[in-house]
Coordinates of C-alpha atoms in Angstrom, one line a residue:
X1450 CA 71.6 89.6 114.4
X1451 CA 71.2 90.4 118.0
X1452 CA 69.1 87.3 118.5
X1453 CA 71.8 85.2 116.9
X1454 CA 74.4 86.7 119.2
X1455 CA 72.3 85.9 122.2
X1456 CA 71.8 82.3 121.0
X1457 CA 75.5 81.8 120.4
X1458 CA 76.3 83.2 123.9
X1459 CA 73.8 80.9 125.4
X1460 CA 75.1 77.8 123.5
X1461 CA 78.7 78.7 124.4
X1462 CA 77.7 78.5 128.1
X1463 CA 76.2 75.0 127.6
X1464 CA 78.4 73.3 125.0
X1465 CA 78.0 69.9 126.6
X1466 CA 74.2 69.9 126.3
X1467 CA 72.8 67.7 123.4
X1468 CA 70.1 68.9 121.0
X1469 CA 66.4 68.2 122.0
X1470 CA 67.4 67.3 125.6
X1471 CA 65.9 69.6 128.2
X1472 CA 67.9 70.6 131.3
X1473 CA 67.1 72.8 134.2
X1474 CA 68.3 76.5 134.4
X1475 CA 67.3 79.6 136.4
X1476 CA 66.3 83.0 135.0
X1477 CA 69.1 84.5 137.1
X1478 CA 71.7 82.3 135.5
X1479 CA 70.5 83.4 132.1
X1480 CA 70.6 87.1 133.2
X1481 CA 74.2 86.6 134.1
X1482 CA 75.0 85.1 130.7
X1483 CA 73.3 87.9 128.8
X1484 CA 74.2 90.7 131.2
X1485 CA 70.6 91.9 131.4
X1486 CA 67.6 92.0 133.8
X1487 CA 65.3 89.0 134.5
X1488 CA 62.6 90.9 132.6
X1489 CA 64.7 91.1 129.5
X1490 CA 65.7 87.4 129.9
X1491 CA 62.1 86.5 129.3
X1492 CA 61.9 88.7 126.2
X1493 CA 65.0 87.0 124.8
X1494 CA 63.7 83.5 125.5
X1495 CA 60.4 84.3 123.8
X1496 CA 62.3 85.6 120.7
X1497 CA 64.6 82.5 120.5
X1498 CA 61.6 80.2 121.0
X1499 CA 59.7 82.0 118.2
X1500 CA 62.7 81.4 115.9
X1501 CA 62.6 77.7 116.7
X1502 CA 66.1 77.6 118.1
X1503 CA 65.1 76.7 121.7
X1504 CA 62.3 75.4 123.8
X1505 CA 61.6 77.0 127.1
X1506 CA 59.3 75.7 129.9
X1507 CA 59.2 78.1 132.8
X1508 CA 58.9 76.4 136.3
X1509 CA 55.4 76.9 137.8
X1510 CA 55.3 77.6 141.5
X1511 CA 58.0 77.9 144.1
X1512 CA 60.8 75.3 143.8
X1513 CA 59.9 74.1 140.3
X1514 CA 62.9 74.4 137.9
X1515 CA 62.6 75.9 134.5
X1516 CA 63.6 73.7 131.6
X1517 CA 65.6 74.7 128.5
X1518 CA 66.4 72.7 125.4
X1519 CA 68.4 73.5 122.2
X1520 CA 66.4 72.7 119.1
X1521 CA 68.8 74.1 116.4
X1522 CA 72.5 73.5 115.7
X1523 CA 74.3 76.6 116.6
X1524 CA 77.1 75.9 114.0
X1525 CA 74.5 75.8 111.2
X1526 CA 73.0 79.1 112.4
X1527 CA 76.5 80.6 112.7
X1528 CA 77.2 79.7 109.0
X1529 CA 73.8 81.2 108.0
X1530 CA 74.4 84.4 110.0
X1531 CA 77.9 84.8 108.6
X1532 CA 76.6 84.5 105.0
X1533 CA 73.9 87.0 105.8
X1534 CA 76.4 89.5 107.2
X1535 CA 78.6 89.0 104.1
X1536 CA 75.7 89.7 101.8
X1537 CA 75.3 93.0 103.6
X1538 CA 79.0 93.7 102.9
X1539 CA 80.3 93.0 106.4
X1540 CA 82.9 90.2 105.7
X1541 CA 85.1 91.3 108.6
X1542 CA 82.2 91.0 111.0
X1543 CA 81.3 87.6 109.6
X1544 CA 84.8 86.3 110.1
X1545 CA 85.0 87.7 113.6
X1546 CA 81.7 86.0 114.5
X1547 CA 83.1 82.7 113.2
X1548 CA 86.3 83.1 115.1
X1549 CA 84.4 83.9 118.3
X1550 CA 81.8 81.2 118.2
X1551 CA 83.1 78.5 115.8
X1552 CA 83.6 75.3 117.7
X1553 CA 85.9 73.8 114.9
X1554 CA 87.2 74.7 111.5
X1555 CA 84.1 73.3 109.8
X1556 CA 82.1 76.5 109.9
X1557 CA 85.0 78.6 108.6
X1558 CA 85.7 76.1 105.8
X1559 CA 82.1 76.1 104.8
X1560 CA 81.9 79.9 104.9
X1561 CA 85.1 80.3 102.7
X1562 CA 83.8 77.6 100.3
X1563 CA 80.6 79.6 99.9
X1564 CA 82.6 82.8 99.6
X1565 CA 84.8 81.2 96.9
X1566 CA 81.8 80.6 94.8
X1567 CA 81.2 84.3 94.5
X1568 CA 84.7 85.3 93.6
X1569 CA 85.8 86.3 90.1
X1570 CA 83.1 87.3 87.6
X1571 CA 79.4 86.7 88.4
X1572 CA 76.3 87.6 86.5
X1573 CA 73.0 88.2 88.3
X1574 CA 69.6 89.4 87.3
X1575 CA 68.4 92.4 89.3
X1576 CA 65.0 93.9 88.5
X1577 CA 65.2 92.8 84.8
X1578 CA 68.7 94.1 84.5
X1579 CA 71.9 92.0 84.1
X1580 CA 74.5 92.9 86.7
X1581 CA 78.1 91.9 86.0
X1582 CA 80.3 92.0 89.1
X1583 CA 84.1 91.4 89.5
X1584 CA 84.8 90.3 93.1
X1585 CA 88.2 89.5 94.6
X1586 CA 90.0 89.4 98.0
X1587 CA 93.0 91.5 99.1
X1588 CA 95.2 90.9 102.1
X1589 CA 96.4 94.6 102.4
X1590 CA 93.4 96.9 102.3
X1591 CA 93.0 100.5 101.2
X1592 CA 94.7 102.9 103.6
X1593 CA 93.5 106.1 102.0
X1594 CA 91.5 107.4 99.0
X1595 CA 92.9 110.9 99.3
X1596 CA 95.1 111.5 96.2
X1597 CA 97.2 114.0 98.2
X1598 CA 98.2 111.3 100.7
X1599 CA 99.0 108.3 98.4
X1600 CA 101.8 106.0 99.7
X1601 CA 100.7 102.5 98.8
X1602 CA 100.5 101.4 95.2
X1603 CA 97.2 99.6 95.7
X1604 CA 95.6 102.8 97.0
X1605 CA 96.9 104.6 93.9
X1606 CA 95.3 101.8 91.7
X1607 CA 91.8 102.3 93.3
X1608 CA 92.2 106.1 93.2
X1609 CA 92.9 105.9 89.5
X1610 CA 89.4 104.4 89.0
X1611 CA 87.5 106.9 91.1
X1612 CA 89.2 110.1 89.9
X1613 CA 90.8 111.5 86.7
X1614 CA 93.7 113.7 86.1
X1615 CA 94.1 116.6 83.6
X1616 CA 96.3 114.5 81.3
X1617 CA 97.3 110.8 81.1
X1618 CA 100.8 109.5 80.6
X1619 CA 101.5 106.3 78.7
X1620 CA 104.7 104.8 80.1
X1621 CA 105.1 102.4 77.1
X1622 CA 105.1 105.1 74.4
X1623 CA 106.2 107.8 76.8
X1624 CA 103.5 110.1 75.4
X1625 CA 100.7 112.2 76.9
X1626 CA 97.1 112.1 76.0
X1627 CA 94.1 114.3 76.9
X1628 CA 92.0 113.5 79.9
X1629 CA 90.0 116.2 81.7
X1630 CA 92.1 118.7 79.8
X1631 CA 91.7 118.4 76.0
X1632 CA 94.6 120.8 75.1
X1633 CA 97.5 122.5 76.8
X1634 CA 100.3 124.9 75.9
X1635 CA 103.4 126.2 77.6
X1636 CA 106.0 128.9 77.2
X1637 CA 109.3 127.8 75.6
X1638 CA 111.0 127.5 79.0
X1639 CA 108.0 125.6 80.5
X1640 CA 107.5 128.2 83.3
X1641 CA 104.0 129.3 82.1
X1642 CA 101.1 127.0 81.2
X1643 CA 97.6 127.3 79.9
X1644 CA 95.3 124.3 80.4
X1645 CA 92.0 124.0 78.4
X1646 CA 89.4 121.8 80.0
X1647 CA 87.2 119.4 78.1
X1648 CA 83.5 120.2 78.1
X1649 CA 80.9 117.8 79.5
X1650 CA 83.2 116.1 82.1
X1651 CA 81.0 115.5 85.2
X1652 CA 81.7 114.6 88.7
X1653 CA 79.8 111.6 90.1
X1654 CA 77.4 113.9 91.9
X1655 CA 76.4 115.5 88.5
X1656 CA 78.2 118.8 88.4
X1657 CA 80.4 119.7 85.5
X1658 CA 84.2 120.2 86.1
X1659 CA 85.3 123.8 85.9
X1660 CA 88.5 125.8 86.2
X1661 CA 87.7 126.5 89.9
X1662 CA 88.0 122.7 90.7
X1663 CA 91.5 122.6 89.1
X1664 CA 92.5 125.7 91.1
X1665 CA 91.1 124.2 94.3
X1666 CA 92.9 120.9 93.8
X1667 CA 96.3 122.4 93.2
X1668 CA 95.9 125.1 96.0
X1669 CA 95.0 122.3 98.4
X1670 CA 98.2 120.5 97.5
X1671 CA 100.7 123.3 97.4
X1672 CA 99.4 125.4 100.3
X1673 CA 99.1 122.5 102.8
X1674 CA 102.5 120.8 103.0
X1675 CA 101.8 119.6 106.6
X1676 CA 98.6 117.7 105.5
X1677 CA 99.4 116.8 101.9
X1678 CA 102.3 114.4 101.4
X1679 CA 102.4 115.2 97.7
X1680 CA 102.5 119.0 98.2
X1681 CA 106.1 119.2 96.8
X1682 CA 104.8 118.7 93.3
X1683 CA 103.2 122.1 93.2
X1684 CA 105.1 124.3 95.6
X1685 CA 106.7 125.8 92.4
X1686 CA 103.4 127.5 91.4
X1687 CA 103.6 131.2 92.0
X1688 CA 100.2 132.0 90.5
X1689 CA 97.2 130.0 89.3
X1690 CA 94.1 131.7 88.0
X1691 CA 90.9 131.2 86.0
X1692 CA 90.8 132.8 82.5
X1693 CA 87.3 131.5 82.1
X1694 CA 85.2 128.5 83.3
X1695 CA 87.2 126.1 81.1
X1696 CA 90.6 127.7 81.1
X1697 CA 93.4 127.8 83.7
X1698 CA 96.6 129.9 83.6
X1699 CA 99.5 128.6 85.7
X1700 CA 102.8 130.5 86.4
X1701 CA 105.8 128.7 87.9
X1702 CA 108.7 130.2 89.8
X1703 CA 111.1 128.5 87.5
X1704 CA 111.2 126.2 84.4
X1705 CA 109.7 122.8 84.9
X1706 CA 110.0 120.4 82.0
X1707 CA 108.3 117.7 84.0
X1708 CA 105.2 119.8 84.8
X1709 CA 103.0 117.8 82.4
X1710 CA 104.0 114.6 84.1
X1711 CA 103.1 116.1 87.4
X1712 CA 99.6 116.8 86.0
X1713 CA 99.3 113.1 85.1
X1714 CA 100.1 111.5 88.4
X1715 CA 97.3 110.2 90.7
X1716 CA 98.1 112.9 93.4
X1717 CA 96.9 115.5 90.8
X1718 CA 93.5 113.9 90.5
X1719 CA 90.9 116.7 90.2
X1720 CA 88.6 117.1 93.2
X1721 CA 85.2 118.9 93.4
X1722 CA 85.7 122.2 95.2
X1723 CA 82.2 122.4 96.5
X1724 CA 82.2 119.0 98.2
X1725 CA 85.8 118.6 99.4
X1726 CA 86.0 122.3 100.4
X1727 CA 82.9 122.1 102.5
X1728 CA 84.1 119.2 104.8
X1729 CA 87.3 117.5 103.7
X1730 CA 87.3 114.7 106.3
X1731 CA 83.7 113.7 105.5
X1732 CA 84.5 113.9 101.8
X1733 CA 87.5 111.6 102.0
X1734 CA 85.5 108.9 103.8
X1735 CA 83.3 108.7 100.7
X1736 CA 85.1 110.7 97.9
X1737 CA 83.6 111.8 94.6
X1738 CA 85.6 112.1 91.4
X1739 CA 85.1 112.0 87.7
X1740 CA 86.5 108.5 87.2
X1741 CA 85.0 105.5 85.4
X1742 CA 83.8 104.1 88.7
X1743 CA 82.1 105.8 91.6
X1744 CA 82.4 104.7 95.2
X1745 CA 79.4 102.9 96.6
X1746 CA 80.9 101.7 99.9
X1747 CA 84.2 102.0 101.6
X1748 CA 84.9 100.6 105.1
X1749 CA 87.4 98.2 106.8
X1750 CA 85.5 95.2 105.4
X1751 CA 84.8 96.0 101.7
X1752 CA 85.2 98.5 99.0
X1753 CA 82.4 98.6 96.3
X1754 CA 82.8 100.5 93.0
X1755 CA 80.0 101.0 90.6
X1756 CA 80.3 101.9 86.9
X1757 CA 79.8 105.6 86.2
X1758 CA 77.5 105.7 83.2
X1759 CA 78.3 109.4 82.4
X1760 CA 82.1 109.0 82.2
X1761 CA 83.5 111.1 79.4
X1762 CA 85.4 108.2 77.9
X1763 CA 82.4 105.9 78.0
X1764 CA 80.9 103.6 80.6
X1765 CA 82.9 100.6 81.8
X1766 CA 81.6 97.2 80.7
X1767 CA 81.4 95.6 84.1
X1768 CA 78.8 97.1 86.6
X1769 CA 80.5 96.6 90.0
X1770 CA 83.8 95.8 91.5
X1771 CA 83.8 94.4 95.1
X1772 CA 87.1 94.3 96.9
X1773 CA 86.9 92.2 100.0
X1774 CA 89.5 92.5 102.8
X1775 CA 90.7 89.1 104.1
X1776 CA 93.7 88.0 106.1
X1777 CA 96.4 86.3 104.2
X1778 CA 95.5 83.0 105.8
X1779 CA 91.8 83.2 105.0
X1780 CA 92.4 84.4 101.4
X1781 CA 94.8 81.5 100.9
X1782 CA 91.9 79.1 101.7
X1783 CA 89.7 80.4 98.8
X1784 CA 89.3 78.4 95.7
X1785 CA 90.5 79.7 92.4
X1786 CA 87.7 81.6 90.7
X1787 CA 86.4 80.8 87.2
X1788 CA 87.7 83.5 84.8
X1789 CA 86.7 81.5 81.7
X1790 CA 84.1 84.1 80.6
X1791 CA 86.3 87.2 81.1
X1792 CA 87.6 89.3 78.3
X1793 CA 89.3 92.6 77.8
X1794 CA 88.8 95.5 75.4
X1795 CA 92.5 96.2 75.1
X1796 CA 95.6 94.3 74.1
X1797 CA 97.6 92.3 76.6
X1798 CA 100.1 94.4 78.5
X1799 CA 102.6 92.6 80.7
X1800 CA 105.3 94.4 82.6
X1801 CA 107.1 91.2 83.4
X1802 CA 107.2 87.9 81.5
X1803 CA 104.6 85.2 81.0
X1804 CA 105.2 81.8 82.6
X1805 CA 102.9 79.0 81.8
X1806 CA 101.8 77.2 84.9
X1807 CA 101.5 73.6 83.5
X1808 CA 102.5 73.4 79.9
X1809 CA 101.1 74.8 76.7
X1810 CA 97.7 73.3 77.1
X1811 CA 97.1 74.3 80.7
X1812 CA 93.9 76.1 81.5
X1813 CA 95.6 78.5 83.9
X1814 CA 98.5 80.9 83.0
X1815 CA 100.6 82.9 85.4
X1816 CA 102.1 86.3 84.8
X1817 CA 105.2 86.8 86.8
X1818 CA 106.2 90.4 87.2
X1819 CA 109.4 91.8 88.8
X1820 CA 108.3 94.5 91.2
X1821 CA 109.6 97.8 89.9
X1822 CA 111.3 98.9 93.1
X1823 CA 113.2 97.4 96.0
X1824 CA 113.2 96.9 99.8
X1825 CA 115.6 99.1 101.6
X1826 CA 116.9 100.1 105.1
X1827 CA 116.9 103.9 105.7
X1828 CA 118.7 105.5 108.7
X1829 CA 117.4 108.3 110.9
X1830 CA 120.3 110.7 110.8
X1831 CA 118.4 113.3 112.8
X1832 CA 118.6 111.3 115.9
X1833 CA 121.7 110.6 118.1
X1834 CA 122.9 107.0 118.0
X1835 CA 125.3 104.6 116.2
X1836 CA 123.3 104.9 113.0
X1837 CA 124.7 108.4 112.6
X1838 CA 128.2 107.0 111.9
X1839 CA 128.9 106.1 108.2
X1840 CA 131.3 103.4 109.5
X1841 CA 128.4 101.8 111.5
X1842 CA 126.1 101.9 108.5
X1843 CA 128.8 100.4 106.2
X1844 CA 129.3 97.6 108.8
X1845 CA 125.6 96.8 108.6
X1846 CA 125.8 96.9 104.8
X1847 CA 128.5 94.1 105.0
X1848 CA 126.6 92.2 107.6
X1849 CA 123.4 92.0 105.5
X1850 CA 124.6 89.3 103.0
X1851 CA 121.8 89.7 100.4
X1852 CA 122.5 86.4 98.5
X1853 CA 122.3 84.5 101.8
X1854 CA 119.1 86.4 102.7
X1855 CA 117.5 85.2 99.5
X1856 CA 118.7 81.7 100.0
X1857 CA 117.5 81.6 103.6
X1858 CA 114.1 83.3 103.1
X1859 CA 113.2 82.4 99.4
X1860 CA 109.6 83.0 98.4
X1861 CA 109.4 86.1 96.2
X1862 CA 112.9 87.4 96.8
X1863 CA 114.9 87.1 93.6
X1864 CA 118.1 89.1 93.5
X1865 CA 120.1 91.7 95.5
X1866 CA 119.4 95.4 94.9
X1867 CA 122.1 97.8 93.8
X1868 CA 119.7 100.7 93.6
X1869 CA 116.0 101.6 93.4
X1870 CA 115.4 100.1 90.0
X1871 CA 115.5 96.4 89.1
X1872 CA 117.6 96.9 85.9
X1873 CA 120.8 97.8 87.9
X1874 CA 120.2 94.9 90.4
X1875 CA 119.5 92.4 87.7
X1876 CA 122.5 93.4 85.6
X1877 CA 124.8 93.2 88.7
X1878 CA 123.3 89.8 89.7
X1879 CA 123.9 88.3 86.2
X1880 CA 127.4 89.8 86.0
X1881 CA 128.7 89.0 89.5
X1882 CA 126.8 85.8 90.4
X1883 CA 127.0 84.9 94.1
X1884 CA 128.2 87.7 96.4
X1885 CA 131.4 87.0 98.3
X1886 CA 131.1 86.2 102.0
X1887 CA 131.4 89.3 104.1
X1888 CA 134.8 90.0 105.7
X1889 CA 134.2 89.6 109.4
X1890 CA 137.5 91.3 110.3
X1891 CA 136.4 94.4 108.3
X1892 CA 133.0 94.4 109.9
X1893 CA 134.6 94.4 113.4
X1894 CA 137.0 97.1 112.3
X1895 CA 134.2 99.4 111.1
X1896 CA 132.2 98.8 114.3
X1897 CA 135.2 99.8 116.4
X1898 CA 135.8 102.8 114.2
X1899 CA 132.1 103.9 114.6
X1900 CA 132.4 103.8 118.4
X1901 CA 129.6 101.3 118.8
X1902 CA 129.3 100.2 122.4
X1903 CA 126.3 97.8 122.4
X1904 CA 123.5 100.4 122.1
X1905 CA 120.1 99.0 121.0
X1906 CA 119.3 99.9 117.4
X1907 CA 115.5 100.4 117.0
X1908 CA 114.2 99.3 113.6
X1909 CA 110.6 99.8 112.5
X1910 CA 108.8 98.1 109.7
X1911 CA 105.5 96.7 108.5
X1912 CA 104.4 93.1 109.4
X1913 CA 104.7 92.0 105.7
X1914 CA 108.5 92.6 106.1
X1915 CA 108.7 90.8 109.4
X1916 CA 110.8 87.9 108.1
X1917 CA 113.3 90.2 106.5
X1918 CA 113.6 92.3 109.7
X1919 CA 114.0 89.3 111.9
X1920 CA 116.7 87.9 109.6
X1921 CA 118.6 91.2 109.8
X1922 CA 118.3 91.2 113.6
X1923 CA 119.7 87.7 113.8
X1924 CA 122.6 88.6 111.5
X1925 CA 123.4 91.7 113.6
X1926 CA 123.3 89.6 116.8
X1927 CA 126.0 87.4 115.4
X1928 CA 128.3 90.5 115.3
X1929 CA 127.3 91.8 118.7
X1930 CA 124.8 94.4 117.5
X1931 CA 121.6 94.6 119.6
X1932 CA 118.5 95.3 117.5
X1933 CA 114.9 95.8 118.5
X1934 CA 112.0 95.5 116.0
X1935 CA 108.8 97.4 116.2
X1936 CA 106.0 96.4 113.8
X1937 CA 103.8 99.2 112.5
X1938 CA 100.3 99.0 111.0
X1939 CA 99.7 99.7 107.4
X1940 CA 98.0 103.0 108.1
X1941 CA 101.0 104.1 110.2
X1942 CA 103.4 103.2 107.4
X1943 CA 101.4 105.3 105.0
X1944 CA 103.6 108.1 106.2
X1945 CA 107.1 106.7 106.2
X1946 CA 108.5 109.7 108.2
X1947 CA 110.6 108.7 111.2
X1948 CA 109.3 108.7 114.7
X1949 CA 111.7 110.2 117.2
X1950 CA 112.5 106.8 118.8
X1951 CA 113.4 104.9 115.6
X1952 CA 116.9 104.6 114.3
X1953 CA 116.2 102.9 111.0
X1954 CA 113.3 101.8 109.0
X1955 CA 112.7 98.9 106.6
X1956 CA 110.2 99.3 103.8
X1957 CA 109.7 98.7 100.1
X1958 CA 109.1 101.2 97.3
X1959 CA 107.4 100.7 93.9
X1960 CA 108.5 103.0 91.1
X1961 CA 107.1 103.9 87.7
X1962 CA 108.8 104.4 84.4
X1963 CA 109.1 108.2 84.8
X1964 CA 111.3 110.6 86.8
X1965 CA 108.5 111.8 89.1
X1966 CA 108.4 108.8 91.4
X1967 CA 112.2 109.0 91.8
X1968 CA 111.9 112.7 92.7
X1969 CA 109.1 111.8 95.1
X1970 CA 111.7 109.9 97.3
X1971 CA 113.9 113.0 97.6
X1972 CA 111.2 115.7 97.9
X1973 CA 108.2 114.2 99.7
X1974 CA 108.5 115.0 103.4
X1975 CA 107.8 111.4 104.5
X1976 CA 110.8 109.9 102.6
X1977 CA 114.4 111.0 102.8
X1978 CA 113.7 114.6 104.0
X1979 CA 112.7 113.0 107.3
X1980 CA 115.9 110.9 107.5
X1981 CA 118.8 112.9 106.2
X1982 CA 121.0 115.3 108.2
X1983 CA 120.6 119.0 107.3
X1984 CA 123.7 119.3 105.1
X1985 CA 123.0 116.2 103.1
X1986 CA 119.3 117.1 102.9
X1987 CA 120.1 120.5 101.4
X1988 CA 122.3 118.9 98.8
X1989 CA 119.8 116.3 97.9
X1990 CA 116.8 118.8 97.8
X1991 CA 118.7 121.3 95.5
X1992 CA 119.9 118.5 93.2
X1993 CA 116.4 117.0 93.0
X1994 CA 114.7 120.3 92.1
X1995 CA 117.4 121.0 89.5
X1996 CA 116.2 117.8 87.7
X1997 CA 112.8 119.4 86.9
X1998 CA 114.4 122.5 85.3
X1999 CA 116.6 120.4 83.1
X2000 CA 115.2 120.2 79.5
X2001 CA 117.3 117.1 78.5
X2002 CA 115.8 113.7 79.5
X2003 CA 119.1 112.0 79.4
X2004 CA 120.7 114.7 81.6
X2005 CA 117.7 114.3 84.0
X2006 CA 118.3 110.6 84.4
X2007 CA 122.0 111.2 84.9
X2008 CA 121.3 113.6 87.7
X2009 CA 118.9 111.1 89.3
X2010 CA 121.5 108.3 89.1
X2011 CA 124.0 110.7 90.7
X2012 CA 121.6 111.3 93.6
X2013 CA 121.1 107.6 94.1
X2014 CA 124.9 107.1 94.1
X2015 CA 125.2 109.8 96.7
X2016 CA 122.8 107.8 99.0
X2017 CA 124.6 104.6 98.3
X2018 CA 128.2 105.8 98.9
X2019 CA 127.2 107.6 102.1
X2020 CA 125.3 104.5 103.2
X2021 CA 122.4 106.7 104.0
X2022 CA 120.3 104.0 102.4
X2023 CA 121.1 100.3 102.2
X2024 CA 119.4 98.8 99.1
X2025 CA 118.3 95.3 100.0
X2026 CA 116.3 93.1 97.6
X2027 CA 114.2 93.0 94.5
X2028 CA 111.1 90.9 94.5
X2029 CA 108.6 89.4 92.1
X2030 CA 104.8 89.0 92.1
X2031 CA 102.6 86.5 90.4
X2032 CA 99.1 87.0 88.9
X2033 CA 97.1 84.0 87.6
X2034 CA 94.3 84.1 85.0
X2035 CA 92.4 81.7 82.9
X2036 CA 93.7 80.9 79.4
X2037 CA 90.4 81.8 77.8
X2038 CA 90.8 85.4 78.7
X2039 CA 91.3 87.2 75.4
X2040 CA 93.3 90.1 76.9
X2041 CA 93.9 91.7 80.2
X2042 CA 95.6 95.0 81.2
X2043 CA 97.9 94.6 84.2
X2044 CA 99.8 97.5 85.8
X2045 CA 103.4 97.3 87.0
X2046 CA 102.1 95.6 90.3
X2047 CA 100.1 93.0 88.5
X2048 CA 96.6 94.5 89.1
X2049 CA 93.9 94.5 86.4
X2050 CA 92.4 97.6 84.9
X2051 CA 88.7 97.4 85.8
X2052 CA 87.8 99.8 83.0
X2053 CA 88.7 97.4 80.2
X2054 CA 87.6 94.0 81.6
X2055 CA 84.2 92.6 80.5
X2056 CA 82.2 89.4 80.9
X2057 CA 81.7 87.3 77.8
X2058 CA 78.8 84.9 78.2
X2059 CA 78.6 83.7 74.6
X2060 CA 81.2 82.9 72.0
X2061 CA 81.5 81.2 68.7
X2062 CA 84.6 79.4 69.9

């Protein structure tokens, strides 16, 4: 690779020189190009000559010029080197090399065409064994593989393949099934629990799971609220102890009828006490769990998962999953992979509705899912500024005409949000139709009432919401409100807590079908606790915790709806839009499991090379 870099640097300095045409050059000039000594220049020249990329004729005697000629096309070598880097897993490095030395789009197009050929399902023969690989690109890569720090849904999706929880929750049937735990029991008021662990469940490094691992996992969460975003889930544990190697006794400070659900969420994934406890930072860079796939590689370029043969529920059918990080622009240039040999061991599950892409006989189908959540604008009420005035927040609510926003921006934006969940927004959209135009006089009256005097409102968001933020800024400018936008990186947005300088934040949440993800918004430090004023925060926190001690499911949802209404009526949160996402697949796939975000379950997919059909 070093020789290739030196060749590209040399060629970039002489782009006008034709192949096989010698020209004069001095050793000192080459030393300046390569930033090395004249002695090293001669070593580099010898290496490039041996590779057949150049010819070099040193000048003999004083005053005789040395002659250099290019024998190989640098763009051909650039493509070869980029492919070689990618085969080593360094896709990011390959694309950076192309962007740096590519003289036109030809090399990148050739590289992406080659890369396209390896996407989807591939079958290769490795030392007399057949290796089935699922390979696909993502535009937003994994931020963390620490279950205690989950924020993004894609992170949770990958974490769910590396780790297991004590129990699994089926959102369709709303029932629990055994996982690492094979049995559990609780006191009548759900304040005391005994968990019985399954025998023979092994971590990827070979050690069997014990009660000590469960205790370590939950202690790590509940005793480290500053480091673990999900610590709120287990702060109610007053005592956790081992009855024997396979039995854990848990005592809570009060009744918690959602405790079993807490044991099923990805944040509760069981960690190995010996590895994580020894060096947590090192562990999280290459974590080990009990999941159906073990982590083979994880860096900014690629994530590789390998089937775990000893998984207690059986080995996955595919051998490897390779997730490649590409920019949205580069990923959009890839060809559609061939899924025609893919099948699934479980029945189709769609969380949205199926839309055929080109009629009943089309080869490709498209699953269109409505994202179970919404985008929203949250205000920092712990900072002085106009955003602390309910009248100012109400004025912004009127300024942001959601229907006009959808009409102007289009794409995946489908209807205005009336709350967190899509059901309320869709019902309101169907009932009301187009929103009435905002009353300008009322907006100016509210701004006057708020005492707004032209202060700059600082909004932070992620680049994927840039269009929405800029649209809001433009609308605010029309009413005399100055707004400044700061784009944050994905890893910064993994903790949505407010920075001291920000007045409001635009982000999107994705919810599941249970109460836990709603409670997370009110109790996880990074969400509303970092935004609400003390009085409001106390009310919200107490009301949210009361949900868990309520034995009646209908009553729990009523309490959650009341909390949402409190945020809406106080304009502490402006609910913005609901969106959709599309997933395409080949019509020959017999079945495919998709989660609420449209991602496939790697554990159930398999490659079908032969069929009677």
